[in-house]
mmCIF file of C-alpha atoms in Angstrom:
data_model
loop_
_atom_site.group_PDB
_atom_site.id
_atom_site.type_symbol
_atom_site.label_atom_id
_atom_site.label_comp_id
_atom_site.label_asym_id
_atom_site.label_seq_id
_atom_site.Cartn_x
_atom_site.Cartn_y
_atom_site.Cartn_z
ATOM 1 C CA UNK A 1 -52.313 14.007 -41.830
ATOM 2 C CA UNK A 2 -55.095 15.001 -39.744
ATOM 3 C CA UNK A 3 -55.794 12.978 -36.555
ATOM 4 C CA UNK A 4 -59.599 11.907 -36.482
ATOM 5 C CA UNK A 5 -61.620 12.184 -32.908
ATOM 6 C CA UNK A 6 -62.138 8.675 -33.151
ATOM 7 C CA UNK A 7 -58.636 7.535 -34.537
ATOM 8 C CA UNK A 8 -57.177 9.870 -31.367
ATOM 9 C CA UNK A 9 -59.757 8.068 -28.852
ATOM 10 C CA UNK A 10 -58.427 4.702 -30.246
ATOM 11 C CA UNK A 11 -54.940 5.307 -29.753
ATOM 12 C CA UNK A 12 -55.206 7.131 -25.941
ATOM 13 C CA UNK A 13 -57.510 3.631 -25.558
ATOM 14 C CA UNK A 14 -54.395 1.494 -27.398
ATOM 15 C CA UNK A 15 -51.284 3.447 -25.735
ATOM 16 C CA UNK A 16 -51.853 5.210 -22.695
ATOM 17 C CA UNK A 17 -52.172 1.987 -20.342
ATOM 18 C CA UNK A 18 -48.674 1.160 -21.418
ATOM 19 C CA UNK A 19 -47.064 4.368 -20.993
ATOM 20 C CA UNK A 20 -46.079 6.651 -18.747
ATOM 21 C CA UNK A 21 -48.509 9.946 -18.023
ATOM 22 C CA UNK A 22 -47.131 13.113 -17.764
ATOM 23 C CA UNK A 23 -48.963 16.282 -17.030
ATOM 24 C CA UNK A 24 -47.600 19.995 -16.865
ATOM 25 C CA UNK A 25 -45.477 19.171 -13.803
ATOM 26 C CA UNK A 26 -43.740 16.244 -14.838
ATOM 27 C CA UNK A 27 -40.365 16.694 -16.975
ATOM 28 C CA UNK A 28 -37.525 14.334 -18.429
ATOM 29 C CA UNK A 29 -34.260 14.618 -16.612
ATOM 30 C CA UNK A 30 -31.157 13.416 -18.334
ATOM 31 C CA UNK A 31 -27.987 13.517 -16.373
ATOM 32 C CA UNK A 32 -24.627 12.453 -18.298
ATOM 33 C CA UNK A 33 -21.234 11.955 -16.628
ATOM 34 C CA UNK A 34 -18.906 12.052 -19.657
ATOM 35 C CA UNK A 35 -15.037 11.810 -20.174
ATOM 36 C CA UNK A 36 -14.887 11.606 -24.336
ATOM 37 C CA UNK A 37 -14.330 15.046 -26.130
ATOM 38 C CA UNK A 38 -16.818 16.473 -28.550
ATOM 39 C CA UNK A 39 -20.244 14.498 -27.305
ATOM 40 C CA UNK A 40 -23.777 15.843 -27.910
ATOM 41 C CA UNK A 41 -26.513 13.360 -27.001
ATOM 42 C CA UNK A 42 -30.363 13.822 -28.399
ATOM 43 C CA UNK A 43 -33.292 12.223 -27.059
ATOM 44 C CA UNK A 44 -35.914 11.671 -29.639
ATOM 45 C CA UNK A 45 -38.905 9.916 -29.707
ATOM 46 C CA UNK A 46 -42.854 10.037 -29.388
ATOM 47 C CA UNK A 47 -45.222 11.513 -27.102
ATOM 48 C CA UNK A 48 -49.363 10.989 -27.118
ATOM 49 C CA UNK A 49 -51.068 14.503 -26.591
ATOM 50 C CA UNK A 50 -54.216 14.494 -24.598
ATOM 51 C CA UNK A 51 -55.876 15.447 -28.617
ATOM 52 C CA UNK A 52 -54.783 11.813 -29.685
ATOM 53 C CA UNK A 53 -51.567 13.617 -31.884
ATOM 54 C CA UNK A 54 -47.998 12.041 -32.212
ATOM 55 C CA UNK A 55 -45.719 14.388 -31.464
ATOM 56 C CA UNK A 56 -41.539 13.929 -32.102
ATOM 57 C CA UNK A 57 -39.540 15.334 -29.795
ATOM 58 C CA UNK A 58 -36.352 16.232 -29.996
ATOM 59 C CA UNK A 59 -33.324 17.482 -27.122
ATOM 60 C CA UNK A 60 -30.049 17.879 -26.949
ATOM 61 C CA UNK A 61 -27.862 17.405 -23.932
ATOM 62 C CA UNK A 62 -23.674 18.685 -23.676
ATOM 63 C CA UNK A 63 -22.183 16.417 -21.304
ATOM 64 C CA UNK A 64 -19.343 17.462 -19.184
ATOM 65 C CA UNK A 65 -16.020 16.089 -20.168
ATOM 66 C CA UNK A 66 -14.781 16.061 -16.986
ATOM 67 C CA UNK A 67 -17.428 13.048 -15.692
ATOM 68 C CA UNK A 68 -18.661 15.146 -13.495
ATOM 69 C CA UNK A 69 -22.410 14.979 -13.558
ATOM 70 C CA UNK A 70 -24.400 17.628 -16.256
ATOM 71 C CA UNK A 71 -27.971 17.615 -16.090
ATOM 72 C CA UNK A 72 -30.776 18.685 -18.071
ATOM 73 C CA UNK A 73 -34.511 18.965 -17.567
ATOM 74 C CA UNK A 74 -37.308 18.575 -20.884
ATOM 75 C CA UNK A 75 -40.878 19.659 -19.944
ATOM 76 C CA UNK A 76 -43.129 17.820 -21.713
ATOM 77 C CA UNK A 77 -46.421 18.530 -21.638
ATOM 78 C CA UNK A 78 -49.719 16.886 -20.734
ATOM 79 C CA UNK A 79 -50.109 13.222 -22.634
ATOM 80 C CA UNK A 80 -48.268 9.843 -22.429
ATOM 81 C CA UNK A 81 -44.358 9.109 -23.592
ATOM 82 C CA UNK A 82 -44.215 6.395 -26.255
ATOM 83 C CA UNK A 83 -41.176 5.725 -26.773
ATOM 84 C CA UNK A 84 -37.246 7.113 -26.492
ATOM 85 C CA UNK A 85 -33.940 6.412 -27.520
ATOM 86 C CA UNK A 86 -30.418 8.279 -26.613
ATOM 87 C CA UNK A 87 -27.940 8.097 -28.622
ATOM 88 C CA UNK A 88 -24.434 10.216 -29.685
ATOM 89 C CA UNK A 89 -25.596 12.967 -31.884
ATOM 90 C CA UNK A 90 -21.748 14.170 -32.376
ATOM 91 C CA UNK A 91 -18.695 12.775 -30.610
ATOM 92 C CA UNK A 92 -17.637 9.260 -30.492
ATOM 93 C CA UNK A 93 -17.979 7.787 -27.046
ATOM 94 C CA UNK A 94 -16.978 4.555 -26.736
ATOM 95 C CA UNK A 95 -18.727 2.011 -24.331
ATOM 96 C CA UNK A 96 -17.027 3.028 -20.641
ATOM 97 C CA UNK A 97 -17.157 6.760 -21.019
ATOM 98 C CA UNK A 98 -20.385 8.218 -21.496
ATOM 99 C CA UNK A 99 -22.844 6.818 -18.864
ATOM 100 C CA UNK A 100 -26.557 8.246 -19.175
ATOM 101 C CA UNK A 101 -29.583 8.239 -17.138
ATOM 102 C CA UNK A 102 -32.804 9.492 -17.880
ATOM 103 C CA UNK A 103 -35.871 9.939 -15.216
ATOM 104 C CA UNK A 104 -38.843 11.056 -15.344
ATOM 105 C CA UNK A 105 -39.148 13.931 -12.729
ATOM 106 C CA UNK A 106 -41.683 16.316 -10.654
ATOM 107 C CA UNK A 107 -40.767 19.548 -11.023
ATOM 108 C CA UNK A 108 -39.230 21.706 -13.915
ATOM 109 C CA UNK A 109 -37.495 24.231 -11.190
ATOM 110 C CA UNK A 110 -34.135 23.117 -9.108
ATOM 111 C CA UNK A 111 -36.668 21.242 -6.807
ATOM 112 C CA UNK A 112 -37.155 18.229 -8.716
ATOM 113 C CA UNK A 113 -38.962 15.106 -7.294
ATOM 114 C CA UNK A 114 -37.562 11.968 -9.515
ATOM 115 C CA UNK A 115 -40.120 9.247 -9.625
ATOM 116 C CA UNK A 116 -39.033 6.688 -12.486
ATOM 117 C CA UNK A 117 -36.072 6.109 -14.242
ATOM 118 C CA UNK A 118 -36.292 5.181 -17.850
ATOM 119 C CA UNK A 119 -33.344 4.266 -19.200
ATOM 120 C CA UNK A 120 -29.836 4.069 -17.101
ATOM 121 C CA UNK A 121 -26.092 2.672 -19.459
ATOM 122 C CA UNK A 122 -23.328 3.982 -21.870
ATOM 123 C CA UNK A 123 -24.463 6.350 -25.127
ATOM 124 C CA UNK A 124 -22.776 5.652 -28.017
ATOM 125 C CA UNK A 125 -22.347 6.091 -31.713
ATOM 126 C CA UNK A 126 -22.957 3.087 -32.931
ATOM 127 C CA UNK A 127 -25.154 1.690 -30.429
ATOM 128 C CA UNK A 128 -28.719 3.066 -29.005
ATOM 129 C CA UNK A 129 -30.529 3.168 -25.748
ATOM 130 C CA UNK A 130 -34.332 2.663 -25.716
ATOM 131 C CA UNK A 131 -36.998 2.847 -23.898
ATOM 132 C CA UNK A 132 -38.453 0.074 -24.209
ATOM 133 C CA UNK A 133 -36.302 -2.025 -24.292
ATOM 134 C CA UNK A 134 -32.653 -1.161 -22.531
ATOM 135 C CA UNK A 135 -32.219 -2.732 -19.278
ATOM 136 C CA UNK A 136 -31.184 -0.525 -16.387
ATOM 137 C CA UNK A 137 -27.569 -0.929 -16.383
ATOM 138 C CA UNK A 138 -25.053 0.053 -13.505
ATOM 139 C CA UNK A 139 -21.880 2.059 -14.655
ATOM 140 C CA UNK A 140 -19.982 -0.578 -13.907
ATOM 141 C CA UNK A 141 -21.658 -3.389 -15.749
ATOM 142 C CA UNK A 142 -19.908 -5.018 -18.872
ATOM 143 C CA UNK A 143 -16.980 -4.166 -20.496
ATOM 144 C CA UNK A 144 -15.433 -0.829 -20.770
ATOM 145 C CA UNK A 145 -13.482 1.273 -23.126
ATOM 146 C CA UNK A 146 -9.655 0.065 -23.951
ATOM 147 C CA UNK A 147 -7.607 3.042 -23.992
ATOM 148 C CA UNK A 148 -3.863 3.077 -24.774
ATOM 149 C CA UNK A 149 -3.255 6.522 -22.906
ATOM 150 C CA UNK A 150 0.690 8.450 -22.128
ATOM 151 C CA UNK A 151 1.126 9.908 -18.860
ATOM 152 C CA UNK A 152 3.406 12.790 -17.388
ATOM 153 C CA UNK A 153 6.980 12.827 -18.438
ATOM 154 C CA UNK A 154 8.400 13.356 -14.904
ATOM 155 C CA UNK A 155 11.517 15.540 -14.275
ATOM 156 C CA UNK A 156 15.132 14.455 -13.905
ATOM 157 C CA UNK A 157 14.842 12.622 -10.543
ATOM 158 C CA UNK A 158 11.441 12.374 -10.446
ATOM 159 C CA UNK A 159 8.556 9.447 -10.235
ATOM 160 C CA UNK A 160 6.501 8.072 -12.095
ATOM 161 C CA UNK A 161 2.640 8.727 -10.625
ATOM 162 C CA UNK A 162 -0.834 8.179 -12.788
ATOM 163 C CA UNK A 163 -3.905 9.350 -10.709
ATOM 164 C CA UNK A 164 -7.192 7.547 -11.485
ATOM 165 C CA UNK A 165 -9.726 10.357 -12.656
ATOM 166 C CA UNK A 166 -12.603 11.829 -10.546
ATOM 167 C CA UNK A 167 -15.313 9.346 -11.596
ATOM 168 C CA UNK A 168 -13.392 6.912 -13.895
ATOM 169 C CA UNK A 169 -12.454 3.520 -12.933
ATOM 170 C CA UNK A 170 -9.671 1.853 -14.074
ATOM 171 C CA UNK A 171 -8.440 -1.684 -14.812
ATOM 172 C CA UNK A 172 -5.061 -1.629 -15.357
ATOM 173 C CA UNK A 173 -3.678 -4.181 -18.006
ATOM 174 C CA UNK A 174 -0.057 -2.809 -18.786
ATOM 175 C CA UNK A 175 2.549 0.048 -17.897
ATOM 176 C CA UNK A 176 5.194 0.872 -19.543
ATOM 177 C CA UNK A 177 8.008 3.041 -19.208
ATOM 178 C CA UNK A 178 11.532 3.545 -19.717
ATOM 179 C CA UNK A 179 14.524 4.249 -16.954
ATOM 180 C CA UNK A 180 17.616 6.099 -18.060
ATOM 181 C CA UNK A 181 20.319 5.807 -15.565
ATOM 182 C CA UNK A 182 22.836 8.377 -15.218
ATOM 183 C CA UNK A 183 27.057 7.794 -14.143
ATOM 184 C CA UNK A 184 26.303 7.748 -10.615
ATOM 185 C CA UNK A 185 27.351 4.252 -10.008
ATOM 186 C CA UNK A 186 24.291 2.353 -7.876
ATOM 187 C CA UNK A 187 21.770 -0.430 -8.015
ATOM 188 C CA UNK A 188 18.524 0.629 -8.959
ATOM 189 C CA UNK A 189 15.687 -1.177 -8.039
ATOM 190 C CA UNK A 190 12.103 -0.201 -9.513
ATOM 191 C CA UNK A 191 8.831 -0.990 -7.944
ATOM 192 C CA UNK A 192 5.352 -0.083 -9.010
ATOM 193 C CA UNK A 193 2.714 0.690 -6.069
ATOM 194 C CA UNK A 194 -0.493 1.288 -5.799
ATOM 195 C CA UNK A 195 -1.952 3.042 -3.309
ATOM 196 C CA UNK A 196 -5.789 4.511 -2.729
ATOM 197 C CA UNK A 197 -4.053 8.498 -2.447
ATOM 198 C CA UNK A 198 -2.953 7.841 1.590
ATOM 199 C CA UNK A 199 -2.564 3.984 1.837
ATOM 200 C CA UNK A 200 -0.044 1.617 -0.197
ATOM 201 C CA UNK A 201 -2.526 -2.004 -1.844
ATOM 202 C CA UNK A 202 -0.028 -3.190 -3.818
ATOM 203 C CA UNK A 203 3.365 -3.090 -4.731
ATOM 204 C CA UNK A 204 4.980 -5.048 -7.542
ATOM 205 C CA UNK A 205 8.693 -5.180 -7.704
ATOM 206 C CA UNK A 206 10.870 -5.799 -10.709
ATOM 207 C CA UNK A 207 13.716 -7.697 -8.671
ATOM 208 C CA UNK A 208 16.398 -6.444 -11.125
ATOM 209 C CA UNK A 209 19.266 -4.136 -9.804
ATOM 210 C CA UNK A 210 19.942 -1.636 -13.208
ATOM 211 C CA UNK A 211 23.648 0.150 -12.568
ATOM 212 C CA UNK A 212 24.853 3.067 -13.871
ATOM 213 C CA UNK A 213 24.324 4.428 -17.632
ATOM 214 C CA UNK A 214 21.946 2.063 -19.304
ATOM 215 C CA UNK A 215 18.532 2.848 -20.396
ATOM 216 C CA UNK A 216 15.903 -0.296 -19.397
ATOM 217 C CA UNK A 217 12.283 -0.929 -20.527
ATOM 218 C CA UNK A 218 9.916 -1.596 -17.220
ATOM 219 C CA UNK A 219 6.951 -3.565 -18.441
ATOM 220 C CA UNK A 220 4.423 -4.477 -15.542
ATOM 221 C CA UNK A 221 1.462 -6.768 -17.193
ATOM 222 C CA UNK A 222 -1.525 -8.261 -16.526
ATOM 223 C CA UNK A 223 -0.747 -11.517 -15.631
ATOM 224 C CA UNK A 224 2.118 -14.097 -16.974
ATOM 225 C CA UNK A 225 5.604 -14.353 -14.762
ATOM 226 C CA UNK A 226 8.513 -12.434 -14.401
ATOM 227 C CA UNK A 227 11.284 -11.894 -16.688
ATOM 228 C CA UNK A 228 14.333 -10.054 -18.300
ATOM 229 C CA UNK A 229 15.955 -9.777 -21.228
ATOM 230 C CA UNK A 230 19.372 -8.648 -20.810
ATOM 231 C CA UNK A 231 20.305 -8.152 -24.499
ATOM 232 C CA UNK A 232 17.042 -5.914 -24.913
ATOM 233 C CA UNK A 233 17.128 -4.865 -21.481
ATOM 234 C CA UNK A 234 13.824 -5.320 -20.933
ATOM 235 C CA UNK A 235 12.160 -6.063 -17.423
ATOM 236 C CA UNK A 236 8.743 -7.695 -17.363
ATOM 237 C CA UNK A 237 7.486 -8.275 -13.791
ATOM 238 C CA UNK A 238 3.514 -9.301 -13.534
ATOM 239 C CA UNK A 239 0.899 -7.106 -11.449
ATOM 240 C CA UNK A 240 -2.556 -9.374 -10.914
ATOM 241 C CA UNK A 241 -5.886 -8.418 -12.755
ATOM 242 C CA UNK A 242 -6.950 -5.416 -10.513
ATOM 243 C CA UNK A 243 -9.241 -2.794 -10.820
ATOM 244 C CA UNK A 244 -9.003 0.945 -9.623
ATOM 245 C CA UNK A 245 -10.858 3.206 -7.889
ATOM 246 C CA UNK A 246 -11.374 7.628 -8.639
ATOM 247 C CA UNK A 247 -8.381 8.926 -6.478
ATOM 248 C CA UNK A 248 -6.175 5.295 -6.755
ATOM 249 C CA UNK A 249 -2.589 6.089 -7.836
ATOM 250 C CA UNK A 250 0.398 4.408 -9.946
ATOM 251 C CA UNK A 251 3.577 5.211 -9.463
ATOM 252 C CA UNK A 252 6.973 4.281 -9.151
ATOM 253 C CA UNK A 253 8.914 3.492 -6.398
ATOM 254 C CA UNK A 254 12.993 3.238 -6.847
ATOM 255 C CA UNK A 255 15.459 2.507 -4.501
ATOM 256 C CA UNK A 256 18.551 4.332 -5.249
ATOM 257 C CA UNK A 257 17.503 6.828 -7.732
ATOM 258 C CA UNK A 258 20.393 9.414 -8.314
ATOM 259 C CA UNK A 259 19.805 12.833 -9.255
ATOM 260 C CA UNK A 260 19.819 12.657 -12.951
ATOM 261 C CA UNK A 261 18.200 9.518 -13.359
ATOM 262 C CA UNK A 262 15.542 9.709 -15.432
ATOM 263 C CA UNK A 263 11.796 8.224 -16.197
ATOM 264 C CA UNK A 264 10.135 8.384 -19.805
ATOM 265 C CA UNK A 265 6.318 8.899 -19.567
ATOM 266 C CA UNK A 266 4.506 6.072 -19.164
ATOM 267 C CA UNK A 267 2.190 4.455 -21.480
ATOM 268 C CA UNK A 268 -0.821 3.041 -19.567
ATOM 269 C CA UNK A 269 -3.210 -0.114 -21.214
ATOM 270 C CA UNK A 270 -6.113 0.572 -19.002
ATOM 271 C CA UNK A 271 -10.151 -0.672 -19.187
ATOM 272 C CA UNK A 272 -11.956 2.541 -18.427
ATOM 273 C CA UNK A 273 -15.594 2.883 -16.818
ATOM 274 C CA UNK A 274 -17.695 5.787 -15.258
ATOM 275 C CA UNK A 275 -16.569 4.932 -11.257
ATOM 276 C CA UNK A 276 -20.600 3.869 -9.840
ATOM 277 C CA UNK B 1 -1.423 22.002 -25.496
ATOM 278 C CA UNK B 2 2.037 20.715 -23.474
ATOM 279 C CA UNK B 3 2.169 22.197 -20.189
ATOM 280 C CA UNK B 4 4.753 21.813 -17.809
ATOM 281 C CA UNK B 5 3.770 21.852 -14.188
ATOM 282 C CA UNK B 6 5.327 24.905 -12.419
ATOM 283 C CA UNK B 7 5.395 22.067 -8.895
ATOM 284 C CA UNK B 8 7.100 19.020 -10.376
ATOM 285 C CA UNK B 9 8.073 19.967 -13.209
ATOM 286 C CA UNK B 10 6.188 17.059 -15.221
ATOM 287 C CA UNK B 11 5.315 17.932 -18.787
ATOM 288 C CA UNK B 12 1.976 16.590 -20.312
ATOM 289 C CA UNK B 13 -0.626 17.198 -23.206
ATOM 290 C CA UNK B 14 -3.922 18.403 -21.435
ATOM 291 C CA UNK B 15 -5.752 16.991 -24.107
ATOM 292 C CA UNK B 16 -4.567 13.222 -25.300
ATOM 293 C CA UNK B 17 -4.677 12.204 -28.981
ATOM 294 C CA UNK B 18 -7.792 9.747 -28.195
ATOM 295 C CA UNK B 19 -9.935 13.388 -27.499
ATOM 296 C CA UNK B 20 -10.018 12.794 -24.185
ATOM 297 C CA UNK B 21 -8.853 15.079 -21.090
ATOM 298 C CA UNK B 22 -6.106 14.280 -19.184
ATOM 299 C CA UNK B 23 -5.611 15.429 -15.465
ATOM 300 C CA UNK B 24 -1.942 15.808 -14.436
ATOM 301 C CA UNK B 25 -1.650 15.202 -10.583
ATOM 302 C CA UNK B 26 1.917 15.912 -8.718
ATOM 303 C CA UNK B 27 3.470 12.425 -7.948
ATOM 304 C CA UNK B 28 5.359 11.938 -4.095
ATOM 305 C CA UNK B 29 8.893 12.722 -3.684
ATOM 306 C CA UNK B 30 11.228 10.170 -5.178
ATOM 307 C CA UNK B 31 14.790 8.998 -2.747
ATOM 308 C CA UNK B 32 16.587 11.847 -4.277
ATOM 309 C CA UNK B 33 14.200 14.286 -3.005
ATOM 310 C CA UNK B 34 13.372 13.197 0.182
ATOM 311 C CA UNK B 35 16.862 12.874 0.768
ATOM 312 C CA UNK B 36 17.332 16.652 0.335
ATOM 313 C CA UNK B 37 14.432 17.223 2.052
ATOM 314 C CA UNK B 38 16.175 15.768 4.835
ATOM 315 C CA UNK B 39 19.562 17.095 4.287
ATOM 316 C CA UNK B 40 17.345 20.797 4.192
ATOM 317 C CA UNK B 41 15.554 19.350 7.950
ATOM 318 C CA UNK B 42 11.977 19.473 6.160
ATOM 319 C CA UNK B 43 11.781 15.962 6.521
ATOM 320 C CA UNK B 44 13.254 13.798 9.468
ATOM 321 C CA UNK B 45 12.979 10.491 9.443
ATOM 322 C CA UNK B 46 12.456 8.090 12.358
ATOM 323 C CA UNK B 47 15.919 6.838 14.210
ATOM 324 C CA UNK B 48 18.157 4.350 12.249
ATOM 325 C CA UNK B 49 15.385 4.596 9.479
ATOM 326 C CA UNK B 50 16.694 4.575 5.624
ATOM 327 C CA UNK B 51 15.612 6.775 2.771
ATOM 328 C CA UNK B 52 14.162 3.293 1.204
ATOM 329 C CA UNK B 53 12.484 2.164 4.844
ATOM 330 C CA UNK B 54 10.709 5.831 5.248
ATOM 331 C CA UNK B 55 9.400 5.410 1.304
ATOM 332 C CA UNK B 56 8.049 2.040 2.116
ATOM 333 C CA UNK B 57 6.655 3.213 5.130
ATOM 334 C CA UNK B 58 4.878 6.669 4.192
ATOM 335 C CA UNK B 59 4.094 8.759 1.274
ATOM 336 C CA UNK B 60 6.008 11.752 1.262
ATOM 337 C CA UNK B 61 3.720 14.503 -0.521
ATOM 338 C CA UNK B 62 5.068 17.960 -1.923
ATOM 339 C CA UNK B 63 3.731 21.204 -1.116
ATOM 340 C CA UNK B 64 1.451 22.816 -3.416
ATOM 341 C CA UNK B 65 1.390 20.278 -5.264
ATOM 342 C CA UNK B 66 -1.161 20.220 -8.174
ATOM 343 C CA UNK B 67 -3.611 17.665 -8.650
ATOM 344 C CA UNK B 68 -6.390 18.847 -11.772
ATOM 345 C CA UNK B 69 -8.472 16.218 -11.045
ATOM 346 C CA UNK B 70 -12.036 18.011 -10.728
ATOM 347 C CA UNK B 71 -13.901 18.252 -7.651
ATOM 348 C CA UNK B 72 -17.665 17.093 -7.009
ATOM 349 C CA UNK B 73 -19.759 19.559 -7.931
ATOM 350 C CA UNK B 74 -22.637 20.157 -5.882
ATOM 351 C CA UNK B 75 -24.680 22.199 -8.179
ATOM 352 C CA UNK B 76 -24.483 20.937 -11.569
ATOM 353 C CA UNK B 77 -24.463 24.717 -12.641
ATOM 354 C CA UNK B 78 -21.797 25.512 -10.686
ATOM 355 C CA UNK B 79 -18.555 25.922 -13.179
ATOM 356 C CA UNK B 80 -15.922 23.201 -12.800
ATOM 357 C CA UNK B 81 -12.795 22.996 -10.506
ATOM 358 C CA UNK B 82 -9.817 21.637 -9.886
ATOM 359 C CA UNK B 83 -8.703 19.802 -6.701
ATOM 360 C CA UNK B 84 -5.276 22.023 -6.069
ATOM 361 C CA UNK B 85 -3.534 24.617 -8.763
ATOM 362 C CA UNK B 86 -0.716 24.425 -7.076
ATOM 363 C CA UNK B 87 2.019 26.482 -8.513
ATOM 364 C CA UNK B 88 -0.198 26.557 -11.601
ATOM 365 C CA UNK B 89 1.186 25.171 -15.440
ATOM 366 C CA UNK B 90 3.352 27.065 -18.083
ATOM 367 C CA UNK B 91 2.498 26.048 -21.752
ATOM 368 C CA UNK B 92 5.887 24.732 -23.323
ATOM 369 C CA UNK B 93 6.355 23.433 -26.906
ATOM 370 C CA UNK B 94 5.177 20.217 -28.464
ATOM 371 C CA UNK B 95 7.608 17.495 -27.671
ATOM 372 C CA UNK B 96 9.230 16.766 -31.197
ATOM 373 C CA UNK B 97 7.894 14.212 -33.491
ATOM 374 C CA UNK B 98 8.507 10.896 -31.949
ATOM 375 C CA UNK B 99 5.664 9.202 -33.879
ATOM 376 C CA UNK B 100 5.926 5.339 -33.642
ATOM 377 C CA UNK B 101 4.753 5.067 -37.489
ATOM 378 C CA UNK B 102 6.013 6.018 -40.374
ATOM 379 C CA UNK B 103 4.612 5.890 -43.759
ATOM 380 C CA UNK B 104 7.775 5.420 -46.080
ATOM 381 C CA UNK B 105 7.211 7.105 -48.725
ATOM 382 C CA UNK B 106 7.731 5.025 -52.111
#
């Protein structure tokens, strides 16, 4: 369809006092930090040429999937941004592990000046961010994505220890893992700490001595009191509701572990967000 | 891919079956270890102090130990790294089939 002088003048009239003016220098900047496997992001939306034309754009951004930070810079042209939306193009990130912000930036080179940020939360599949219309969310607002996730398999004699990601925060709601004792006869007595990679925060123990030759189930939980069950030797000892910073470590801590002793991997139930 | 570290000897899937990536990092040395640390005079403890009191009391840390977890980058061109390789990874097979479903067949 061609665009009339007068149908142009009307919208530039209509539009451009509610949008945001680029000319040749100015550029969207999307930077992702992204743990999920397999994401492509597009941007998509409208623009307002100087000639009074709606033009759809289109871009694609590959996140990282290391959450490190992966940015991307769209020139745009001269006219007037209408609207935009992100949203998962391929991949299935789940709220908590793609967080996306998109500016609108100075400078198409590596010297960028950023002036206004559009839209700031978590792409998804299923759900969309807009501009209008998205507030500007922090990385740690709202809920994040549940992940049921199995650690390292230490060796024979080894610990237990889960390291928080670069970037990711966790909120740990279970661990679970499972203590084979060898002949040696002793007491073993398993803790869980936490510490922030230098410094022990917390440290949880079980209070239940384990001898020689038996294999026991360690739960630590969110919550509730603690408890064993001798005839499915199971020891349940609570850990509060605590969140976890990038670099923040798990592990075990038992007194009296013999030399062929042995830990399962873990199985973690964590909440996972991009760290702010 | 299971990879064993060639440090602690941990074995892990890089990749987990939710898609995403998982970053193996060395834990401390368990009471076992330290002890022989000890018995080797790597480690000494303080006087009177007990394998459990020196665990409690400080995190005992192996050398090269490996920790994938990447670093900042400060370019976001720049390719990606890893805090420590320390003695680097050796891929080992799957760990059997211990699935915790099973269709039954009818």
């Amino acid at each position: 369809m061609v665009t009339t002088p007068e149908t142009a003048e009307k919208r530039i009239a209509l539009f451009a006092p509610n949008s945001w003016a680029f000319d040749m220098a100015d550029a969207l900047r999307v930077t992702s930090f992204n743990g999920a496997a397999g994401v492509t992001l597009v941007l998509e939306g409208r623009f307002l040429t100087c000639d009074g034309e709606i033009q759809v754009f289109r871009f694609q951004h590959t996140p990282n999937t290391d959450r490190s930070a992966a940015s991307q810079t769209f020139a745009m042209g001269d006219g007037w941004l209408m609207n935009l939306q992100v949203r998962a193009l391929a991949g299935t990130p789940r709220r908590g592990q793609c967080f996306v912000l998109v500016e609108v930036v100075r400078g198409l080179t590596s010297t960028q000046e950023p002036l206004g940020t559009l839209l700031q939360g978590y792409a998804s599949a299923t759900s969309r961010l807009a501009w209008p219309g998205s507030l500007i969310m922090a990385s740690a607002d709202g809920a994040g994505a549940l992940r049921s996730l199995t650690g390292t398999d230490p060796a024979a004699n080894v610990e237990i220890s889960e390291t928080v990601p670069t970037n990711a925060r966790w909120r740990l709601l279970a661990l679970i893992a499972t203590l084979v004792t060898d002949a040696n006869v002793a007491n073993r007595d398993a803790a869980l700490t936490i510490d922030d990679g230098t410094t022990v925060v917390g440290r949880f123990p079980s209070g239940q001595n384990i001898p020689a030759s038996l294999t026991t189930r360690y739960v630590w939980t969110s919550g509730g009191s603690r408890f064993a069950i001798a005839s499915d030797r199971t020891v349940v000892t609570p850990i509060p509701d605590i969140w976890l910073a990038d670099g923040f470590r798990l592990k075990t801590v038992t007194t009296a572990l013999q030399a062929t002793d042995n830990w399962t991997a873990p199985q973690l139930f964590i909440e996972e967000l991009i760290e702010d | 891919m299971r990879l064993e570290c060639l440090t602690c000897h941990g074995t892990y899937d890089d990749i987990l079956p939710d898609g995403m990536r998982y970053f193996h990092v060395c834990p401390p040395l368990s009471e076992p270890e330290l002890a022989k640390a000890v018995e080797d005079g790597r480690v000494t403890l303080e006087r009177d102090e007990t394998l459990k009191q020196a665990l409690e009391a400080r995190i005992y840390e192996r050398s090269l130990k490996r920790d994938e977890r990447a670093v900042q980058r400060t370019h976001p061109d720049l390719p990606p790294q890893i805090v420590s390789a320390g003695r680097g990874v050796r891929v080992v097979p799957p760990v059997p089939s211990d699935a915790h479903v099973i269709v039954v067949p009818d």
